[in-house]
Coordinates of C-alpha atoms and ligand atoms in Angstrom, one line a residue:
X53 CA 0.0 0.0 0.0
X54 CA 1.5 3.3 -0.9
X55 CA 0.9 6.0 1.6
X56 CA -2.0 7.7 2.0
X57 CA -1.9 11.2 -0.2
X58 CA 0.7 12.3 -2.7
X59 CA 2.3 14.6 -0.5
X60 CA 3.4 11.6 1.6
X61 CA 4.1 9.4 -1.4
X62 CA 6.4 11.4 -3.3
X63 CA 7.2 13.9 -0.3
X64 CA 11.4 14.2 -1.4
X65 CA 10.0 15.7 -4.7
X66 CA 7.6 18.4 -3.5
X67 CA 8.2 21.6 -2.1
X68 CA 7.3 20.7 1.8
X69 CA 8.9 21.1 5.1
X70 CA 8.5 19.4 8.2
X71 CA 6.3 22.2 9.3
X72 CA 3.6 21.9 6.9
X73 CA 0.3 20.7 8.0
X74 CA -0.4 18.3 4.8
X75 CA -4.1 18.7 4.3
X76 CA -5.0 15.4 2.6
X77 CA -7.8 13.2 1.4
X78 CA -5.8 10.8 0.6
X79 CA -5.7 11.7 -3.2
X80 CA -3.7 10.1 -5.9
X81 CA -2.6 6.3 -6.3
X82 CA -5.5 5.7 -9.0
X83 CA -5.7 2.9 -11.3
X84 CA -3.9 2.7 -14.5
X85 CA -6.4 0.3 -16.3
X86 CA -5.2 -1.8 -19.5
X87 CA -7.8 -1.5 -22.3
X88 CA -7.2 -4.3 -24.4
X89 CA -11.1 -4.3 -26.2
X90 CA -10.7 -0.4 -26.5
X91 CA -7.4 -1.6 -28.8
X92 CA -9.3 -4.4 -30.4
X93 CA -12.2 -2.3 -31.0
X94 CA -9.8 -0.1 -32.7
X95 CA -8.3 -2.7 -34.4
X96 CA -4.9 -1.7 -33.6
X97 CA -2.2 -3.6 -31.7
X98 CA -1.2 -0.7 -29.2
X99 CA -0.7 -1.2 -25.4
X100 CA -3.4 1.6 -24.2
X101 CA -3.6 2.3 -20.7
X102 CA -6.0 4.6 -18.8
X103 CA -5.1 6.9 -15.8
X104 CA -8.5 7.0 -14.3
X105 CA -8.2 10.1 -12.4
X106 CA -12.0 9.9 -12.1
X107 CA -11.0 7.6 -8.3
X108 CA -9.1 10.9 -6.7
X109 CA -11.7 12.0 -3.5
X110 CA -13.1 14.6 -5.3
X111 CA -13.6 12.7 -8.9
X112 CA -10.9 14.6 -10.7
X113 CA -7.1 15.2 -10.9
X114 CA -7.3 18.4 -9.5
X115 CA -7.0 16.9 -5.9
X116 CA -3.3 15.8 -6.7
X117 CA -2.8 19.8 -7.1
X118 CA -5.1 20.8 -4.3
X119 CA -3.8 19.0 -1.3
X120 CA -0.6 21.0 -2.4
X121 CA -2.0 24.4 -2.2
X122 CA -4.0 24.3 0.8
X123 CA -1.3 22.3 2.4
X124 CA 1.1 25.7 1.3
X125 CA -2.0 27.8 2.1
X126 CA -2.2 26.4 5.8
X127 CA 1.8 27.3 6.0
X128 CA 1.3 30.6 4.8
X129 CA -1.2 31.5 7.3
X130 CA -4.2 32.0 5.3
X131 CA -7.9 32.1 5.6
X132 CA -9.2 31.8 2.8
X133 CA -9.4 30.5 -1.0
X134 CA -10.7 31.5 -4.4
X135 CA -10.8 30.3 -7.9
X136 CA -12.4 30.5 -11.6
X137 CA -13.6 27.2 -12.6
X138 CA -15.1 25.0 -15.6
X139 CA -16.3 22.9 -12.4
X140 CA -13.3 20.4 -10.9
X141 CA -10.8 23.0 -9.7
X142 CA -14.2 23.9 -7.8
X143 CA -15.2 20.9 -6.5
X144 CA -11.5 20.1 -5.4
X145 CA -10.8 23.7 -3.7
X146 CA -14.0 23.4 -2.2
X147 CA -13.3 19.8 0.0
X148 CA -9.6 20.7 0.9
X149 CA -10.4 24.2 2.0
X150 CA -13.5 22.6 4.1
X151 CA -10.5 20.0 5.2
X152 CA -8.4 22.9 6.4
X153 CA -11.0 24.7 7.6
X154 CA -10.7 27.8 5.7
X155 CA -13.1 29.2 3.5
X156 CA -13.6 29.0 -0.2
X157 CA -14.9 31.1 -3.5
X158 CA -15.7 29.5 -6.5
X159 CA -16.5 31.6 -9.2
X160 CA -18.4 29.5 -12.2
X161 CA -19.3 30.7 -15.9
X162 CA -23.0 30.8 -15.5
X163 CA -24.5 27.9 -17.7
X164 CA -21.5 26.0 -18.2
X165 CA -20.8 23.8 -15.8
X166 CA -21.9 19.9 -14.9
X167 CA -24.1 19.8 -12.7
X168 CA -22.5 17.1 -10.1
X169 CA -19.6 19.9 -9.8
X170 CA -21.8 22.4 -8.7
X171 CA -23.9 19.8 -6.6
X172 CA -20.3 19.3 -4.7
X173 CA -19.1 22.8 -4.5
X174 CA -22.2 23.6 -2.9
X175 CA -22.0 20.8 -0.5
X176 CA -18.6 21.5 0.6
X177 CA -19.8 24.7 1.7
X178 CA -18.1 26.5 -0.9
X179 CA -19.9 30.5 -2.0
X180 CA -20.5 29.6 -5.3
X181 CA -20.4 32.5 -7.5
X182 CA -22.0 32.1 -11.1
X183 CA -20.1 35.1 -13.4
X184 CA -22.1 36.1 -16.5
X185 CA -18.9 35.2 -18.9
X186 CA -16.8 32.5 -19.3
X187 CA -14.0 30.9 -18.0
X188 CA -11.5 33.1 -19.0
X189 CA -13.7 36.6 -17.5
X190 CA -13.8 34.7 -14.3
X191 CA -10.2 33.7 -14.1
X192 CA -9.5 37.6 -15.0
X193 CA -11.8 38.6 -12.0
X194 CA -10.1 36.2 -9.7
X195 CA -6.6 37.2 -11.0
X196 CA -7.9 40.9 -9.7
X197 CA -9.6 40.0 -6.6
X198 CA -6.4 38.6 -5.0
X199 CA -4.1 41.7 -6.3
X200 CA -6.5 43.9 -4.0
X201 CA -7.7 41.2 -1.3
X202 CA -6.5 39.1 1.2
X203 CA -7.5 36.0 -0.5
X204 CA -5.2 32.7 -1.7
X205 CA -5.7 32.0 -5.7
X206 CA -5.7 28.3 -6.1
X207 CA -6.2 28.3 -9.8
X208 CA -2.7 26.1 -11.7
X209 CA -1.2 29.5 -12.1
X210 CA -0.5 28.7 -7.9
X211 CA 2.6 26.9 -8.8
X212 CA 1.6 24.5 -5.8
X213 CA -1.0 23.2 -7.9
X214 CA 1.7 22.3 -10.6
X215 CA 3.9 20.7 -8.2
X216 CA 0.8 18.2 -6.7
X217 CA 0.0 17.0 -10.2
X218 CA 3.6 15.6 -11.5
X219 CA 2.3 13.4 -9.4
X220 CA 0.3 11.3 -11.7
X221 CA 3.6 11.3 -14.0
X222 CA 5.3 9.8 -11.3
X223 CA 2.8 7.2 -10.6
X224 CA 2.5 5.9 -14.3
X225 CA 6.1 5.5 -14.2
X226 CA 6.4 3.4 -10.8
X227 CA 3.6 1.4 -12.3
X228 CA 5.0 0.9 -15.9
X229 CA 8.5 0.7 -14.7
X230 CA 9.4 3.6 -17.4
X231 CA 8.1 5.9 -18.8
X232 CA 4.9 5.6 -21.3
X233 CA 5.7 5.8 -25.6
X234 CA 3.1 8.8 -25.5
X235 CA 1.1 10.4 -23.1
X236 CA -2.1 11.2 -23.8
X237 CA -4.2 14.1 -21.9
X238 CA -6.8 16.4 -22.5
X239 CA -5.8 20.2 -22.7
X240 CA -8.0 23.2 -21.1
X241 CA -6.5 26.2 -19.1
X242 CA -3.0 24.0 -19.7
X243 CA -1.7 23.1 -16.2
X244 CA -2.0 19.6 -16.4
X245 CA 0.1 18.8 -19.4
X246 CA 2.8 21.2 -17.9
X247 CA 2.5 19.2 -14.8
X248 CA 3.1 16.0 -16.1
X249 CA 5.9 16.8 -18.5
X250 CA 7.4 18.2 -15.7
X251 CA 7.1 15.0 -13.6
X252 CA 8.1 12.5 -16.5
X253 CA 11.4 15.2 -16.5
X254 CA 12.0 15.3 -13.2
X255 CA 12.0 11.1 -12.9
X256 CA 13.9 10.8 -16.0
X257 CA 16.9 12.8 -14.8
X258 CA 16.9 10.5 -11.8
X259 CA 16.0 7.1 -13.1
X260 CA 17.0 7.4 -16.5
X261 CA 12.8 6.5 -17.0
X262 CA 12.8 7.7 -20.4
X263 CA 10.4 10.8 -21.8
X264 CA 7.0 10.1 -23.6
X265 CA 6.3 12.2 -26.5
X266 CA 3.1 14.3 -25.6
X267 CA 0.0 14.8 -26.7
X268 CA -2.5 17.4 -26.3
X269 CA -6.0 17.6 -27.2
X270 CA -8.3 20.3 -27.0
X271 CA -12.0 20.5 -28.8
X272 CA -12.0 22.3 -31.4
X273 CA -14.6 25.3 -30.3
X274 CA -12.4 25.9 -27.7
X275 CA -8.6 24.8 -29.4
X276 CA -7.1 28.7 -29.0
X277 CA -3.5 26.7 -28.9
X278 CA -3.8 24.8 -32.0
X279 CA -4.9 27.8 -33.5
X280 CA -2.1 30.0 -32.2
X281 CA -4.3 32.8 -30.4
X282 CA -7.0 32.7 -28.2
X283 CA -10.5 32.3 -29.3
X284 CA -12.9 34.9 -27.7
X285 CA -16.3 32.7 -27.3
X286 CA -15.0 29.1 -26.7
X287 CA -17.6 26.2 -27.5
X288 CA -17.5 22.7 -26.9
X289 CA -20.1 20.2 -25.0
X290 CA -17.0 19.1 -23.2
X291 CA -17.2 22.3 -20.4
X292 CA -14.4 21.4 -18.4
X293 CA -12.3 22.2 -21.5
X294 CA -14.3 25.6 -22.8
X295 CA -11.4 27.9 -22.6
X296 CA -10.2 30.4 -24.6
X297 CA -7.0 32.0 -23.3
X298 CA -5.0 29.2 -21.5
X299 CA -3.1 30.6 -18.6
X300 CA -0.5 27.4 -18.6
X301 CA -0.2 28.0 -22.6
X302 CA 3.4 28.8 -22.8
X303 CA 4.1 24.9 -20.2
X304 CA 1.6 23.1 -23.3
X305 CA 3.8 24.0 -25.6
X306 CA 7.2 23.6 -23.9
X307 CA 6.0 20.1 -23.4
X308 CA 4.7 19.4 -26.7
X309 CA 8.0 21.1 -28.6
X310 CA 10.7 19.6 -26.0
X311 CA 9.3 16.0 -26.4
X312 CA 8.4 16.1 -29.9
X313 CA 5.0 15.6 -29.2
X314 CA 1.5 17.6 -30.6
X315 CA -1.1 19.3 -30.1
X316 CA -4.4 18.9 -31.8
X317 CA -8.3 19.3 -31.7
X318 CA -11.0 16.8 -31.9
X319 CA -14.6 17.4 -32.7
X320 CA -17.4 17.0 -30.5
X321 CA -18.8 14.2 -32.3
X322 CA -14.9 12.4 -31.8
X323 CA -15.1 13.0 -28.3
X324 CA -18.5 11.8 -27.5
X325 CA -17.2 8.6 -29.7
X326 CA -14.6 7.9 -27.2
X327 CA -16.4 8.6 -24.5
X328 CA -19.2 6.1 -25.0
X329 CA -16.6 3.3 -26.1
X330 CA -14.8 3.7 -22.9
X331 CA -17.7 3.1 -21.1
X332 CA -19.3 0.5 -23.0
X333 CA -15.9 -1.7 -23.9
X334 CA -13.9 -0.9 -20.8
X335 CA -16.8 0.0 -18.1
X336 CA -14.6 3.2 -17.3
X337 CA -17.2 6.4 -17.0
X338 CA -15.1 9.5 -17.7
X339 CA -16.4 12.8 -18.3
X340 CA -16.4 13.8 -22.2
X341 CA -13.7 16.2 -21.8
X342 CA -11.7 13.6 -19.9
X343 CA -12.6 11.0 -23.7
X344 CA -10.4 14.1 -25.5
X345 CA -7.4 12.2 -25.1
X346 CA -9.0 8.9 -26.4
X347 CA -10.4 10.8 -29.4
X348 CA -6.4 11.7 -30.1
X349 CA -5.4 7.7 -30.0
X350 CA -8.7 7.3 -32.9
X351 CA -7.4 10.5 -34.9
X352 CA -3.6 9.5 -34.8
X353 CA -3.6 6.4 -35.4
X354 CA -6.3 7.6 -38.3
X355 CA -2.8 10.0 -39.3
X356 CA -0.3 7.2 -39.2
X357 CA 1.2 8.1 -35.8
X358 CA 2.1 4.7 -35.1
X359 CA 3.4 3.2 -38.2
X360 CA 6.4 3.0 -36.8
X361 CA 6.0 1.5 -33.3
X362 CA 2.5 -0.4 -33.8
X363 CA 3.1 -2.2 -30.1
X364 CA 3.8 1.3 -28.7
X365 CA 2.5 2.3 -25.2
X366 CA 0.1 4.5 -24.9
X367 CA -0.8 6.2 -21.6
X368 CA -4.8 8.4 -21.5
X369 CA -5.6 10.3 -18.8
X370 CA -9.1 10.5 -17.8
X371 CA -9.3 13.0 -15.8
X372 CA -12.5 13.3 -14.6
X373 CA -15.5 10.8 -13.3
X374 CA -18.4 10.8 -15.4
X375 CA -20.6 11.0 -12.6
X376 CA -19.7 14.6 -12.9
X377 CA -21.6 15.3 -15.8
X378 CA -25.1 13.0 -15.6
X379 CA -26.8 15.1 -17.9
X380 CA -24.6 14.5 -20.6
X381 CA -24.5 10.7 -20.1
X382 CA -28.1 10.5 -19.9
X383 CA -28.5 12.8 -23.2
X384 CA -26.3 10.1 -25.5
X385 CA -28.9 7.7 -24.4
X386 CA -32.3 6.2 -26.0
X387 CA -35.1 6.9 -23.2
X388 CA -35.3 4.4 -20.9
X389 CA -38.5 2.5 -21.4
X390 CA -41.2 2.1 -18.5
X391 CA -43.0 -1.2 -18.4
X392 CA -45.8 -2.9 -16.4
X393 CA -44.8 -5.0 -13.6
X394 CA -45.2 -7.8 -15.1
X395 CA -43.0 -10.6 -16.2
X396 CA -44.0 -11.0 -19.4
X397 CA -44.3 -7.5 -20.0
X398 CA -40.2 -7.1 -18.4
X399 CA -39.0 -10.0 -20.5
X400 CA -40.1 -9.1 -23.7
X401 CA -39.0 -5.6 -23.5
X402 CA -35.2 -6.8 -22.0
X403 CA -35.5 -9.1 -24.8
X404 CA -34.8 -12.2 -23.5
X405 CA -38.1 -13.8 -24.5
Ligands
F0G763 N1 -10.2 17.5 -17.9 C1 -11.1 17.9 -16.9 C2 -12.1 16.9 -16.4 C3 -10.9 19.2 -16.4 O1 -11.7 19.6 -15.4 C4 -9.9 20.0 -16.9 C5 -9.8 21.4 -16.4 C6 -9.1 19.5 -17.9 C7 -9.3 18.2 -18.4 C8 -8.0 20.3 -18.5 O2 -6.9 20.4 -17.6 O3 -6.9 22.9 -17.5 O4 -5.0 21.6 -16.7 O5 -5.5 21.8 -19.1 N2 -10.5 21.9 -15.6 C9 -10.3 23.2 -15.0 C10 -11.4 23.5 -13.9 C11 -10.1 24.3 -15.9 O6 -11.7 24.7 -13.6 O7 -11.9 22.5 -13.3 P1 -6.0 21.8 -17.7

């Protein structure tokens, strides 16, 4: 059993002390799951892997960050915490701040937000602010709120946040035993992939773990790096991912240029694709934006990525549950039919008469 929390786990890599009170749910060690019918389905020899981030306390990666910054937030002294959000970074800031007992504001885009992630921000206790704009007005307004107030930001441009999710790297590598081929990951405000190139660097110049090539994937309403400027009204049915002006843009791109890796945009259509074969061949429920980085493995191997190196391994992080987004799941669905309560009636419509 690894210890309970990444702080604890990978404590000699992270910027903590002796004197600072780790506020944990005991986040991190999720499963890396082998999805051998996702690679038969795809008809492709490929050894896929998926980092289901969906298991962290919260249902999302952003707890490998957050036990980080309210664990440096505690140290510092402070009281409280605030952040703009697509929904997780909520949820997550929300349940370590209650941990810590400090206070937290969330500010939302109004309208565009799952609604398990506003279902948990309000049940941590967090003041939920909906901001009529998106995510990038409300991560402006944050940005300004802590230059005049005494209030910790714990959006990923807290470079505690950064620091918490190398983690993950540094899980897939203990698990693998090196380092993936490529590294699959969705791409929204851009933290993430910084995060993990900067974990898979950090274990390489130790352990000689090798570097994955990596690969972003944003939707393409809302793909402002692919594009090469930011796109003013983002779009996507993937929310968690609607973002026009990445703050982490500059790490996304370091990452993608130092390990020769790209970054691309899949449509919603790919991305609901993935996301229902993950559930149906696999039994993994992700969030759609989490599928992103599945609908990269269909579109590259589509482009020839793999020519080369058909037997390749191929790490996807999903990084949300889909529990977080009901609606959504419940939308890609025929309506489920009501019958009498009577056997006849129940085994002709399972049909199994
Ligand atoms: N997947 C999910 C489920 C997310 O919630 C996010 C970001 C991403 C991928 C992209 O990660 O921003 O590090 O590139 N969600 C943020 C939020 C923006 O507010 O919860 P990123």
């Amino acid at each position: 059993m690894p210890p309970a929390g990444v702080i604890e786990r990978y404590r000699s890599f992270l910027p903590v002390g002796p004197a600072t009170p780790v506020v944990t749910l005991s986040e991190g060690s999720t499963p890396l799951i082998p999805a051998r019918r996702l690679a038969a389905a795809l008809n492709c020899e490929l050894r896929i892997f998926l980092k289901y981030e969906g298991m962290n306390p919260t249902g999302s990666f952003k707890d490998r960050g957050m036990t980080m910054a309210l664990s440096k937030a505690a140290e510092a002294g402070a009281r409280a915490v605030v952040c703009a959000s697509t929904g997780n970074t909520a949820a997550s800031a929300a349940a370590y701040a209650a941990r810590a007992g400090m206070r937290a504001v969330v500010l939302l885009p109004a309208g565009s937000v799952a609604l398990g992630k506003v279902s948990q921000a309000l049940a941590y206790g967090a003041r939920v602010l909906a901001v009529e704009g998106n995510f990038d007005h409300a991560l402006q307004l944050v940005r300004d709120l802590c230059d005049r107030f005494p209030i910790t930001l714990v959006n990923s441009i807290n470079p505690f946040r950064i620091e918490g999710q190398k983690t993950g790297a540094f899980e897939i590598v203990d698990e693998l035993g090196r380092a993936p081929d490529f590294h699959f990951i969705p791409v929204g405000n851009a933290g993430n992939i910084t995060a993990y190139w900067r974990g898979y660097r950090e274990y390489d110049a130790l352990k000689t773990s090798g570097l994955p090539r990596m690969m972003g994937w944003q939707a393409e309403g809302a793909a402002p790096i692919v594009l090469g400027r930011p796109v003013a009204d983002p779009h996507t049915l993937a929310t968690a991912i609607k973002i026009g002006n990445p703050a982490s843009w500059a790490g996304a791109v370091a990452a993608r240029d130092e390990s020769g890796g790209h970054i691309g945009a899949v449509s919603d259509d790919e991305i609901v694709e993935a996301y229902k074969m993950l559930s149906r061949l696999e039994g993994v429920f992700c969030e759609p934006a989490s599928a992103a980085s599945v609908a990269g493995v269909v579109r590259s191997l589509r482009d020839g990525l793999f020519r080369e190196n058909p037997r390749a391994v191929v790490v996807c992080v999903l990084t949300g549950h889909g529990l977080k987004d009901p609606e959504r799941a419940i939308k890609n669905c025929d309506a489920i039919p009501t019958v009498p309560a009577a056997l006849e009636a129940v085994a002709s419509a399972a049909g199994v008469s």
